[in-house]
PDB file of C-alpha atoms in Angstrom:
ATOM      1  CA  MET A   1     -34.807 124.444  40.814  1.00  0.00           C
ATOM      2  CA  GLU A   2     -33.436 120.460  41.331  1.00  0.00           C
ATOM      3  CA  LEU A   3     -30.365 119.271  43.834  1.00  0.00           C
ATOM      4  CA  ILE A   4     -27.503 116.720  41.849  1.00  0.00           C
ATOM      5  CA  PHE A   5     -25.328 114.698  44.776  1.00  0.00           C
ATOM      6  CA  LEU A   6     -21.968 114.387  43.175  1.00  0.00           C
ATOM      7  CA  GLY A   7     -20.000 112.591  46.089  1.00  0.00           C
ATOM      8  CA  THR A   8     -21.597 111.665  49.505  1.00  0.00           C
ATOM      9  CA  GLY A   9     -19.387 110.133  51.372  1.00  0.00           C
ATOM     10  CA  ALA A  10     -16.870 111.556  54.471  1.00  0.00           C
ATOM     11  CA  GLY A  11     -13.253 111.306  54.740  1.00  0.00           C
ATOM     12  CA  VAL A  12     -12.072 109.774  51.771  1.00  0.00           C
ATOM     13  CA  PRO A  13     -13.254 108.330  48.649  1.00  0.00           C
ATOM     14  CA  SER A  14     -14.694 104.950  49.136  1.00  0.00           C
ATOM     15  CA  LYS A  15     -15.665 102.279  45.818  1.00  0.00           C
ATOM     16  CA  GLY A  16     -19.728 103.270  46.769  1.00  0.00           C
ATOM     17  CA  ARG A  17     -19.159 106.578  47.211  1.00  0.00           C
ATOM     18  CA  ASN A  18     -16.986 109.724  46.349  1.00  0.00           C
ATOM     19  CA  VAL A  19     -16.611 112.802  49.047  1.00  0.00           C
ATOM     20  CA  THR A  20     -17.865 115.464  49.076  1.00  0.00           C
ATOM     21  CA  ALA A  21     -19.866 117.853  46.166  1.00  0.00           C
ATOM     22  CA  ILE A  22     -23.768 119.268  46.008  1.00  0.00           C
ATOM     23  CA  ALA A  23     -24.743 121.006  43.278  1.00  0.00           C
ATOM     24  CA  LEU A  24     -27.551 123.460  42.913  1.00  0.00           C
ATOM     25  CA  THR A  25     -29.369 123.545  39.486  1.00  0.00           C
ATOM     26  CA  MET A  26     -30.808 127.241  38.629  1.00  0.00           C
ATOM     27  CA  LEU A  27     -31.134 126.820  34.851  1.00  0.00           C
ATOM     28  CA  ASN A  28     -34.826 128.242  34.764  1.00  0.00           C
ATOM     29  CA  GLU A  29     -34.204 130.745  37.465  1.00  0.00           C
ATOM     30  CA  ARG A  30     -30.668 132.461  36.573  1.00  0.00           C
ATOM     31  CA  ASN A  31     -29.486 129.992  34.047  1.00  0.00           C
ATOM     32  CA  SER A  32     -26.504 128.905  36.034  1.00  0.00           C
ATOM     33  CA  ILE A  33     -25.205 125.891  38.495  1.00  0.00           C
ATOM     34  CA  TRP A  34     -23.680 126.825  42.135  1.00  0.00           C
ATOM     35  CA  LEU A  35     -21.867 124.168  43.546  1.00  0.00           C
ATOM     36  CA  PHE A  36     -21.115 123.286  47.331  1.00  0.00           C
ATOM     37  CA  ASP A  37     -18.055 122.232  48.608  1.00  0.00           C
ATOM     38  CA  CYS A  38     -15.282 120.240  45.533  1.00  0.00           C
ATOM     39  CA  GLY A  39     -14.337 117.214  47.265  1.00  0.00           C
ATOM     40  CA  GLU A  40     -11.414 115.282  45.108  1.00  0.00           C
ATOM     41  CA  ALA A  41     -12.453 113.656  41.551  1.00  0.00           C
ATOM     42  CA  THR A  42     -16.012 116.203  41.464  1.00  0.00           C
ATOM     43  CA  GLN A  43     -14.811 116.962  38.124  1.00  0.00           C
ATOM     44  CA  HIS A  44     -15.036 113.034  36.810  1.00  0.00           C
ATOM     45  CA  GLN A  45     -18.286 113.046  38.967  1.00  0.00           C
ATOM     46  CA  ILE A  46     -19.241 115.571  36.618  1.00  0.00           C
ATOM     47  CA  LEU A  47     -18.732 114.080  33.416  1.00  0.00           C
ATOM     48  CA  ARG A  48     -21.036 111.574  34.602  1.00  0.00           C
ATOM     49  CA  SER A  49     -23.512 114.341  34.809  1.00  0.00           C
ATOM     50  CA  SER A  50     -26.376 116.628  33.320  1.00  0.00           C
ATOM     51  CA  ILE A  51     -23.907 119.126  35.240  1.00  0.00           C
ATOM     52  CA  ARG A  52     -21.596 121.350  32.473  1.00  0.00           C
ATOM     53  CA  LEU A  53     -18.964 123.372  34.045  1.00  0.00           C
ATOM     54  CA  SER A  54     -19.518 126.319  31.510  1.00  0.00           C
ATOM     55  CA  LYS A  55     -22.684 126.425  33.316  1.00  0.00           C
ATOM     56  CA  LEU A  56     -21.320 126.404  36.816  1.00  0.00           C
ATOM     57  CA  GLU A  57     -21.490 130.767  38.488  1.00  0.00           C
ATOM     58  CA  LYS A  58     -20.494 130.155  42.432  1.00  0.00           C
ATOM     59  CA  ILE A  59     -18.707 127.711  44.234  1.00  0.00           C
ATOM     60  CA  PHE A  60     -19.364 128.097  48.269  1.00  0.00           C
ATOM     61  CA  ILE A  61     -16.482 126.079  50.313  1.00  0.00           C
ATOM     62  CA  THR A  62     -18.091 124.733  53.503  1.00  0.00           C
ATOM     63  CA  HIS A  63     -14.330 123.992  55.066  1.00  0.00           C
ATOM     64  CA  LEU A  64     -11.234 123.397  53.991  1.00  0.00           C
ATOM     65  CA  HIS A  65     -10.833 120.122  55.169  1.00  0.00           C
ATOM     66  CA  GLY A  66      -9.291 117.818  52.359  1.00  0.00           C
ATOM     67  CA  ASP A  67     -12.579 115.737  51.350  1.00  0.00           C
ATOM     68  CA  HIS A  68     -14.603 119.623  50.692  1.00  0.00           C
ATOM     69  CA  ILE A  69     -11.409 121.005  48.973  1.00  0.00           C
ATOM     70  CA  PHE A  70      -9.094 119.068  46.759  1.00  0.00           C
ATOM     71  CA  GLY A  71     -11.023 118.547  43.649  1.00  0.00           C
ATOM     72  CA  LEU A  72     -11.223 122.266  43.487  1.00  0.00           C
ATOM     73  CA  PRO A  73      -7.718 123.210  41.398  1.00  0.00           C
ATOM     74  CA  GLY A  74      -8.703 120.236  38.528  1.00  0.00           C
ATOM     75  CA  LEU A  75     -12.140 121.732  37.980  1.00  0.00           C
ATOM     76  CA  LEU A  76     -11.407 125.602  38.042  1.00  0.00           C
ATOM     77  CA  SER A  77      -8.570 124.205  34.939  1.00  0.00           C
ATOM     78  CA  SER A  78     -10.602 121.796  33.401  1.00  0.00           C
ATOM     79  CA  ARG A  79     -14.054 124.910  33.109  1.00  0.00           C
ATOM     80  CA  SER A  80     -11.074 127.133  31.394  1.00  0.00           C
ATOM     81  CA  PHE A  81      -9.930 124.264  28.689  1.00  0.00           C
ATOM     82  CA  GLN A  82     -13.576 123.146  28.388  1.00  0.00           C
ATOM     83  CA  GLY A  83     -14.810 126.808  27.256  1.00  0.00           C
ATOM     84  CA  GLY A  84     -16.375 128.563  30.195  1.00  0.00           C
ATOM     85  CA  ASP A  85     -15.469 132.345  30.067  1.00  0.00           C
ATOM     86  CA  THR A  86     -18.335 133.637  32.249  1.00  0.00           C
ATOM     87  CA  GLU A  87     -16.968 135.334  35.726  1.00  0.00           C
ATOM     88  CA  LEU A  88     -17.036 132.269  38.772  1.00  0.00           C
ATOM     89  CA  THR A  89     -16.569 133.554  42.134  1.00  0.00           C
ATOM     90  CA  VAL A  90     -15.506 131.004  44.717  1.00  0.00           C
ATOM     91  CA  TYR A  91     -16.443 131.877  48.345  1.00  0.00           C
ATOM     92  CA  GLY A  92     -15.024 130.527  51.634  1.00  0.00           C
ATOM     93  CA  PRO A  93     -14.083 130.547  54.795  1.00  0.00           C
ATOM     94  CA  ALA A  94     -10.174 132.752  55.160  1.00  0.00           C
ATOM     95  CA  GLY A  95      -7.837 130.507  52.990  1.00  0.00           C
ATOM     96  CA  ILE A  96      -9.417 129.757  50.634  1.00  0.00           C
ATOM     97  CA  ALA A  97      -7.918 132.046  48.388  1.00  0.00           C
ATOM     98  CA  SER A  98      -4.370 131.280  49.193  1.00  0.00           C
ATOM     99  CA  TYR A  99      -5.198 127.096  48.184  1.00  0.00           C
ATOM    100  CA  ILE A 100      -6.347 128.462  45.332  1.00  0.00           C
ATOM    101  CA  ARG A 101      -4.100 130.821  43.968  1.00  0.00           C
ATOM    102  CA  THR A 102      -1.157 128.969  45.187  1.00  0.00           C
ATOM    103  CA  SER A 103      -2.029 125.530  43.580  1.00  0.00           C
ATOM    104  CA  LEU A 104      -2.858 127.369  40.072  1.00  0.00           C
ATOM    105  CA  ALA A 105       0.572 129.132  40.144  1.00  0.00           C
ATOM    106  CA  VAL A 106       3.118 126.237  41.346  1.00  0.00           C
ATOM    107  CA  SER A 107       0.962 124.515  38.596  1.00  0.00           C
ATOM    108  CA  GLY A 108       1.444 127.121  36.084  1.00  0.00           C
ATOM    109  CA  THR A 109      -2.752 127.009  35.228  1.00  0.00           C
ATOM    110  CA  HIS A 110      -4.407 130.250  33.552  1.00  0.00           C
ATOM    111  CA  LEU A 111      -7.460 130.770  33.420  1.00  0.00           C
ATOM    112  CA  LYS A 112      -9.130 132.049  30.480  1.00  0.00           C
ATOM    113  CA  TYR A 113     -12.139 133.537  32.540  1.00  0.00           C
ATOM    114  CA  PRO A 114     -12.642 135.842  34.966  1.00  0.00           C
ATOM    115  CA  LEU A 115     -12.356 134.541  38.434  1.00  0.00           C
ATOM    116  CA  GLU A 116     -13.022 135.403  42.105  1.00  0.00           C
ATOM    117  CA  ILE A 117     -12.301 134.750  45.671  1.00  0.00           C
ATOM    118  CA  VAL A 118     -14.340 135.501  48.387  1.00  0.00           C
ATOM    119  CA  GLU A 119     -13.470 134.872  52.103  1.00  0.00           C
ATOM    120  CA  ILE A 120     -15.752 134.884  54.665  1.00  0.00           C
ATOM    121  CA  ASP A 121     -15.652 137.977  56.963  1.00  0.00           C
ATOM    122  CA  GLY A 122     -20.004 138.276  57.518  1.00  0.00           C
ATOM    123  CA  GLU A 123     -23.293 136.497  57.645  1.00  0.00           C
ATOM    124  CA  VAL A 124     -24.225 137.921  54.386  1.00  0.00           C
ATOM    125  CA  VAL A 125     -22.402 136.095  51.478  1.00  0.00           C
ATOM    126  CA  PHE A 126     -24.651 137.214  48.624  1.00  0.00           C
ATOM    127  CA  GLU A 127     -27.664 139.245  47.877  1.00  0.00           C
ATOM    128  CA  ASP A 128     -28.804 139.819  45.237  1.00  0.00           C
ATOM    129  CA  ALA A 129     -33.122 140.824  43.901  1.00  0.00           C
ATOM    130  CA  ALA A 130     -33.655 136.674  43.272  1.00  0.00           C
ATOM    131  CA  PHE A 131     -31.499 134.849  46.392  1.00  0.00           C
ATOM    132  CA  LYS A 132     -29.485 135.677  49.145  1.00  0.00           C
ATOM    133  CA  VAL A 133     -27.722 133.359  50.569  1.00  0.00           C
ATOM    134  CA  VAL A 134     -26.248 134.038  54.594  1.00  0.00           C
ATOM    135  CA  CYS A 135     -23.583 132.053  56.859  1.00  0.00           C
ATOM    136  CA  ARG A 136     -22.860 130.796  60.384  1.00  0.00           C
ATOM    137  CA  GLU A 137     -20.432 129.172  61.585  1.00  0.00           C
ATOM    138  CA  LEU A 138     -20.494 125.195  63.250  1.00  0.00           C
ATOM    139  CA  ASP A 139     -18.644 123.687  65.736  1.00  0.00           C
ATOM    140  CA  HIS A 140     -15.954 121.454  63.844  1.00  0.00           C
ATOM    141  CA  GLY A 141     -12.591 122.003  65.467  1.00  0.00           C
ATOM    142  CA  ILE A 142     -11.752 124.441  61.873  1.00  0.00           C
ATOM    143  CA  LEU A 143     -13.761 126.971  60.857  1.00  0.00           C
ATOM    144  CA  SER A 144     -17.309 125.849  59.048  1.00  0.00           C
ATOM    145  CA  TYR A 145     -19.767 126.996  57.664  1.00  0.00           C
ATOM    146  CA  GLY A 146     -23.448 126.424  57.329  1.00  0.00           C
ATOM    147  CA  TYR A 147     -24.976 128.576  54.353  1.00  0.00           C
ATOM    148  CA  ARG A 148     -28.822 129.149  53.880  1.00  0.00           C
ATOM    149  CA  ILE A 149     -29.989 129.560  50.341  1.00  0.00           C
ATOM    150  CA  GLU A 150     -33.003 132.329  51.095  1.00  0.00           C
ATOM    151  CA  GLU A 151     -35.123 132.532  47.359  1.00  0.00           C
ATOM    152  CA  ALA A 152     -37.120 135.986  46.849  1.00  0.00           C
ATOM    153  CA  ASP A 153     -40.667 135.816  47.023  1.00  0.00           C
ATOM    154  CA  LYS A 154     -42.476 135.395  43.657  1.00  0.00           C
ATOM    155  CA  ALA A 155     -45.323 137.854  42.529  1.00  0.00           C
ATOM    156  CA  GLY A 156     -48.943 135.500  42.102  1.00  0.00           C
ATOM    157  CA  SER A 157     -50.577 134.717  39.292  1.00  0.00           C
ATOM    158  CA  LEU A 158     -52.894 136.630  36.806  1.00  0.00           C
ATOM    159  CA  ASP A 159     -56.059 135.251  37.090  1.00  0.00           C
ATOM    160  CA  ALA A 160     -56.998 135.773  33.312  1.00  0.00           C
ATOM    161  CA  GLY A 161     -59.832 133.621  33.484  1.00  0.00           C
ATOM    162  CA  ALA A 162     -61.461 136.448  35.629  1.00  0.00           C
ATOM    163  CA  LEU A 163     -59.991 139.431  33.054  1.00  0.00           C
ATOM    164  CA  SER A 164     -61.519 137.425  30.045  1.00  0.00           C
ATOM    165  CA  ALA A 165     -64.939 137.701  31.913  1.00  0.00           C
ATOM    166  CA  LEU A 166     -64.734 141.264  32.088  1.00  0.00           C
ATOM    167  CA  GLY A 167     -64.113 141.205  27.947  1.00  0.00           C
ATOM    168  CA  VAL A 168     -59.781 142.170  28.601  1.00  0.00           C
ATOM    169  CA  LYS A 169     -58.358 140.368  26.023  1.00  0.00           C
ATOM    170  CA  PRO A 170     -54.878 138.767  26.218  1.00  0.00           C
ATOM    171  CA  GLY A 171     -51.772 140.771  25.321  1.00  0.00           C
ATOM    172  CA  PRO A 172     -49.668 143.510  26.004  1.00  0.00           C
ATOM    173  CA  ILE A 173     -52.199 144.813  28.439  1.00  0.00           C
ATOM    174  CA  PHE A 174     -51.939 141.665  30.796  1.00  0.00           C
ATOM    175  CA  LYS A 175     -48.289 142.261  30.909  1.00  0.00           C
ATOM    176  CA  GLU A 176     -48.988 145.640  32.613  1.00  0.00           C
ATOM    177  CA  LEU A 177     -51.910 143.943  34.991  1.00  0.00           C
ATOM    178  CA  LYS A 178     -49.600 141.577  36.214  1.00  0.00           C
ATOM    179  CA  GLU A 179     -47.329 144.013  37.175  1.00  0.00           C
ATOM    180  CA  GLY A 180     -50.954 145.378  39.267  1.00  0.00           C
ATOM    181  CA  LYS A 181     -50.991 148.587  36.946  1.00  0.00           C
ATOM    182  CA  THR A 182     -54.487 150.126  36.378  1.00  0.00           C
ATOM    183  CA  VAL A 183     -55.566 150.352  32.805  1.00  0.00           C
ATOM    184  CA  VAL A 184     -58.893 151.993  31.440  1.00  0.00           C
ATOM    185  CA  LEU A 185     -60.036 149.601  28.768  1.00  0.00           C
ATOM    186  CA  GLU A 186     -61.720 150.426  25.505  1.00  0.00           C
ATOM    187  CA  ASN A 187     -64.544 150.826  26.658  1.00  0.00           C
ATOM    188  CA  GLY A 188     -63.446 153.255  29.002  1.00  0.00           C
ATOM    189  CA  GLU A 189     -64.079 150.977  32.425  1.00  0.00           C
ATOM    190  CA  VAL A 190     -60.707 150.966  34.530  1.00  0.00           C
ATOM    191  CA  VAL A 191     -59.671 147.953  35.788  1.00  0.00           C
ATOM    192  CA  ASP A 192     -56.970 147.519  39.035  1.00  0.00           C
ATOM    193  CA  GLY A 193     -54.324 144.778  37.856  1.00  0.00           C
ATOM    194  CA  SER A 194     -53.770 144.136  41.919  1.00  0.00           C
ATOM    195  CA  GLN A 195     -57.274 143.197  42.620  1.00  0.00           C
ATOM    196  CA  PHE A 196     -56.748 139.920  40.092  1.00  0.00           C
ATOM    197  CA  ILE A 197     -53.372 139.003  41.376  1.00  0.00           C
ATOM    198  CA  GLY A 198     -52.885 136.148  43.232  1.00  0.00           C
ATOM    199  CA  PRO A 199     -50.863 135.909  46.397  1.00  0.00           C
ATOM    200  CA  ALA A 200     -47.614 136.251  46.213  1.00  0.00           C
ATOM    201  CA  LYS A 201     -45.485 132.406  46.197  1.00  0.00           C
ATOM    202  CA  LYS A 202     -43.778 132.120  48.989  1.00  0.00           C
ATOM    203  CA  GLY A 203     -39.663 131.264  47.801  1.00  0.00           C
ATOM    204  CA  ARG A 204     -37.846 128.547  48.921  1.00  0.00           C
ATOM    205  CA  ILE A 205     -35.501 128.287  51.316  1.00  0.00           C
ATOM    206  CA  ILE A 206     -32.492 125.217  51.612  1.00  0.00           C
ATOM    207  CA  ALA A 207     -30.524 125.039  54.251  1.00  0.00           C
ATOM    208  CA  ILE A 208     -26.684 123.218  53.002  1.00  0.00           C
ATOM    209  CA  PHE A 209     -24.504 122.744  56.150  1.00  0.00           C
ATOM    210  CA  GLY A 210     -20.485 121.695  56.410  1.00  0.00           C
ATOM    211  CA  ASP A 211     -19.065 119.193  58.922  1.00  0.00           C
ATOM    212  CA  THR A 212     -20.736 120.123  62.837  1.00  0.00           C
ATOM    213  CA  ARG A 213     -21.363 118.884  65.836  1.00  0.00           C
ATOM    214  CA  ALA A 214     -24.673 119.750  66.857  1.00  0.00           C
ATOM    215  CA  THR A 215     -24.821 123.785  67.497  1.00  0.00           C
ATOM    216  CA  GLY A 216     -27.010 126.339  68.187  1.00  0.00           C
ATOM    217  CA  ASN A 217     -26.051 128.367  65.135  1.00  0.00           C
ATOM    218  CA  GLU A 218     -27.625 125.758  62.970  1.00  0.00           C
ATOM    219  CA  LEU A 219     -31.122 126.589  63.945  1.00  0.00           C
ATOM    220  CA  VAL A 220     -30.257 129.787  62.512  1.00  0.00           C
ATOM    221  CA  ILE A 221     -29.372 128.196  59.091  1.00  0.00           C
ATOM    222  CA  ALA A 222     -31.677 125.552  59.469  1.00  0.00           C
ATOM    223  CA  ASP A 223     -35.601 127.701  60.319  1.00  0.00           C
ATOM    224  CA  GLN A 224     -38.273 126.643  58.388  1.00  0.00           C
ATOM    225  CA  ALA A 225     -36.312 125.391  55.741  1.00  0.00           C
ATOM    226  CA  ASP A 226     -37.829 123.694  52.637  1.00  0.00           C
ATOM    227  CA  VAL A 227     -34.959 121.291  52.289  1.00  0.00           C
ATOM    228  CA  ILE A 228     -31.840 120.843  54.880  1.00  0.00           C
ATOM    229  CA  VAL A 229     -29.000 119.228  53.523  1.00  0.00           C
ATOM    230  CA  HIS A 230     -26.685 117.954  56.332  1.00  0.00           C
ATOM    231  CA  GLU A 231     -24.003 115.685  57.222  1.00  0.00           C
ATOM    232  CA  ALA A 232     -24.778 112.268  59.602  1.00  0.00           C
ATOM    233  CA  THR A 233     -21.264 110.749  59.320  1.00  0.00           C
ATOM    234  CA  PHE A 234     -22.382 108.111  62.081  1.00  0.00           C
ATOM    235  CA  GLY A 235     -25.462 106.224  62.753  1.00  0.00           C
ATOM    236  CA  ALA A 236     -27.115 106.660  66.387  1.00  0.00           C
ATOM    237  CA  GLU A 237     -24.488 104.175  67.570  1.00  0.00           C
ATOM    238  CA  MET A 238     -22.120 106.628  67.109  1.00  0.00           C
ATOM    239  CA  GLY A 239     -22.464 109.163  69.246  1.00  0.00           C
ATOM    240  CA  ASP A 240     -19.526 109.533  71.335  1.00  0.00           C
ATOM    241  CA  MET A 241     -17.476 108.842  68.471  1.00  0.00           C
ATOM    242  CA  ALA A 242     -19.259 111.631  66.251  1.00  0.00           C
ATOM    243  CA  GLY A 243     -18.358 113.741  69.182  1.00  0.00           C
ATOM    244  CA  GLU A 244     -15.000 113.178  69.366  1.00  0.00           C
ATOM    245  CA  TYR A 245     -14.415 113.318  65.835  1.00  0.00           C
ATOM    246  CA  MET A 246     -16.753 116.809  65.649  1.00  0.00           C
ATOM    247  CA  HIS A 247     -19.168 114.883  63.357  1.00  0.00           C
ATOM    248  CA  SER A 248     -22.773 114.642  63.413  1.00  0.00           C
ATOM    249  CA  THR A 249     -25.108 111.746  64.130  1.00  0.00           C
ATOM    250  CA  THR A 250     -28.296 110.334  62.513  1.00  0.00           C
ATOM    251  CA  LEU A 251     -30.548 111.762  65.157  1.00  0.00           C
ATOM    252  CA  GLU A 252     -28.992 114.626  65.874  1.00  0.00           C
ATOM    253  CA  ALA A 253     -29.372 115.723  62.074  1.00  0.00           C
ATOM    254  CA  ALA A 254     -33.035 114.610  62.565  1.00  0.00           C
ATOM    255  CA  ASN A 255     -33.837 116.397  65.981  1.00  0.00           C
ATOM    256  CA  LEU A 256     -32.088 119.972  64.193  1.00  0.00           C
ATOM    257  CA  ALA A 257     -34.759 119.054  61.690  1.00  0.00           C
ATOM    258  CA  LYS A 258     -37.991 118.690  63.345  1.00  0.00           C
ATOM    259  CA  LYS A 259     -36.457 122.239  65.843  1.00  0.00           C
ATOM    260  CA  ALA A 260     -36.293 124.038  63.033  1.00  0.00           C
ATOM    261  CA  ASN A 261     -39.479 123.096  61.458  1.00  0.00           C
ATOM    262  CA  ALA A 262     -38.211 122.194  58.213  1.00  0.00           C
ATOM    263  CA  LYS A 263     -40.364 120.663  55.566  1.00  0.00           C
ATOM    264  CA  ARG A 264     -37.293 117.752  54.646  1.00  0.00           C
ATOM    265  CA  LEU A 265     -34.349 116.597  55.577  1.00  0.00           C
ATOM    266  CA  ILE A 266     -31.184 114.443  53.393  1.00  0.00           C
ATOM    267  CA  ILE A 267     -28.391 113.216  55.210  1.00  0.00           C
ATOM    268  CA  THR A 268     -24.797 113.291  53.430  1.00  0.00           C
ATOM    269  CA  HIS A 269     -21.505 112.405  53.986  1.00  0.00           C
ATOM    270  CA  ILE A 270     -21.908 109.220  55.356  1.00  0.00           C
ATOM    271  CA  SER A 271     -19.042 107.090  56.582  1.00  0.00           C
ATOM    272  CA  SER A 272     -17.278 104.323  54.552  1.00  0.00           C
ATOM    273  CA  ARG A 273     -17.985 102.131  57.423  1.00  0.00           C
ATOM    274  CA  TYR A 274     -21.555 102.259  56.423  1.00  0.00           C
ATOM    275  CA  SER A 275     -22.452  99.968  52.821  1.00  0.00           C
ATOM    276  CA  ARG A 276     -25.231 100.809  50.448  1.00  0.00           C
ATOM    277  CA  GLU A 277     -27.040  97.842  52.452  1.00  0.00           C
ATOM    278  CA  ASP A 278     -27.152 100.690  55.305  1.00  0.00           C
ATOM    279  CA  ASN A 279     -28.811 103.432  53.860  1.00  0.00           C
ATOM    280  CA  ARG A 280     -32.333 101.737  55.083  1.00  0.00           C
ATOM    281  CA  GLU A 281     -31.186 101.545  58.426  1.00  0.00           C
ATOM    282  CA  LEU A 282     -29.400 105.035  58.522  1.00  0.00           C
ATOM    283  CA  VAL A 283     -32.945 106.654  57.277  1.00  0.00           C
ATOM    284  CA  SER A 284     -35.338 104.515  59.757  1.00  0.00           C
ATOM    285  CA  GLU A 285     -33.248 106.047  62.298  1.00  0.00           C
ATOM    286  CA  CYS A 286     -33.627 109.842  61.664  1.00  0.00           C
ATOM    287  CA  GLN A 287     -37.055 108.921  60.435  1.00  0.00           C
ATOM    288  CA  THR A 288     -38.120 108.075  64.074  1.00  0.00           C
ATOM    289  CA  ILE A 289     -37.978 111.524  64.964  1.00  0.00           C
ATOM    290  CA  PHE A 290     -38.579 113.227  61.525  1.00  0.00           C
ATOM    291  CA  PRO A 291     -40.301 111.179  59.315  1.00  0.00           C
ATOM    292  CA  ASN A 292     -39.180 113.147  56.114  1.00  0.00           C
ATOM    293  CA  THR A 293     -36.150 112.122  56.267  1.00  0.00           C
ATOM    294  CA  GLU A 294     -34.090 110.613  52.748  1.00  0.00           C
ATOM    295  CA  ILE A 295     -30.403 109.741  51.833  1.00  0.00           C
ATOM    296  CA  ALA A 296     -28.523 110.829  49.242  1.00  0.00           C
ATOM    297  CA  THR A 297     -26.099 108.354  47.506  1.00  0.00           C
ATOM    298  CA  ASP A 298     -23.780 109.961  44.540  1.00  0.00           C
ATOM    299  CA  PHE A 299     -26.107 111.562  41.542  1.00  0.00           C
ATOM    300  CA  ALA A 300     -29.167 111.203  43.218  1.00  0.00           C
ATOM    301  CA  ILE A 301     -31.003 114.371  42.083  1.00  0.00           C
ATOM    302  CA  PHE A 302     -33.744 115.766  44.247  1.00  0.00           C
ATOM    303  CA  GLU A 303     -36.326 118.053  42.556  1.00  0.00           C
ATOM    304  CA  LEU A 304     -36.722 121.063  45.288  1.00  0.00           C
TER     305      LEU A 304
END
């Protein structure tokens, strides 16, 4: 799994940062890509990345401000032109269906793939055997969500060495033992597969936040996360302005990560007032509270 940042700026595009879009690639896990937000020109950013629109399975929109949704109509259309034919689902706050359908209708755009639009009406957004996505409302003046992606725990590894020492040869029998079954060997010996399976591997937890001021709901999304992706629109010195515009500072993002007992923090959604040379200072501010902090730049890739 990887996080690929396609846009990391706040509000408007700048020369150094496009507006928000984050791809979560899960090619090994489910042969697909999920996108979180889709600001203006996201499809242009994708052209400069390894992402294939045909692999795009789901899009999660945090809120309906333009810097998070203005790229949607073009991206949905381009996916059709580029041969995407599998179903795509868009999740988002109330109003996202009207926005998408109106944009496609007035432009005469006809998609060649099934498009499902789900307006969030509960805490569980999506769930299958491998992943669960839950959300909580944030504090941004407009309905804005944080998403928590929980990967299911994976079965432990089979101790092939110990089995070989017993004379068990690799083959179909290993599959049965891996499933925890009890098998009888040719010599009559009974082997309990559950005794040769290591501890389960805990699934990863990723917390991706929309725009917000500090709010208690954030802890529910961030608790024990392997990685938190959080806006840090303003530096520490801009606390009053951050509160007024309902955004977060570097210190607020870092405090959340610390309180949540998270493992890693990636800050993004950086105001255009900050240049690339300011990145080090923004990260340093976070690291005074939460040392394992990084800052996202456009096209940065973080392995999870």
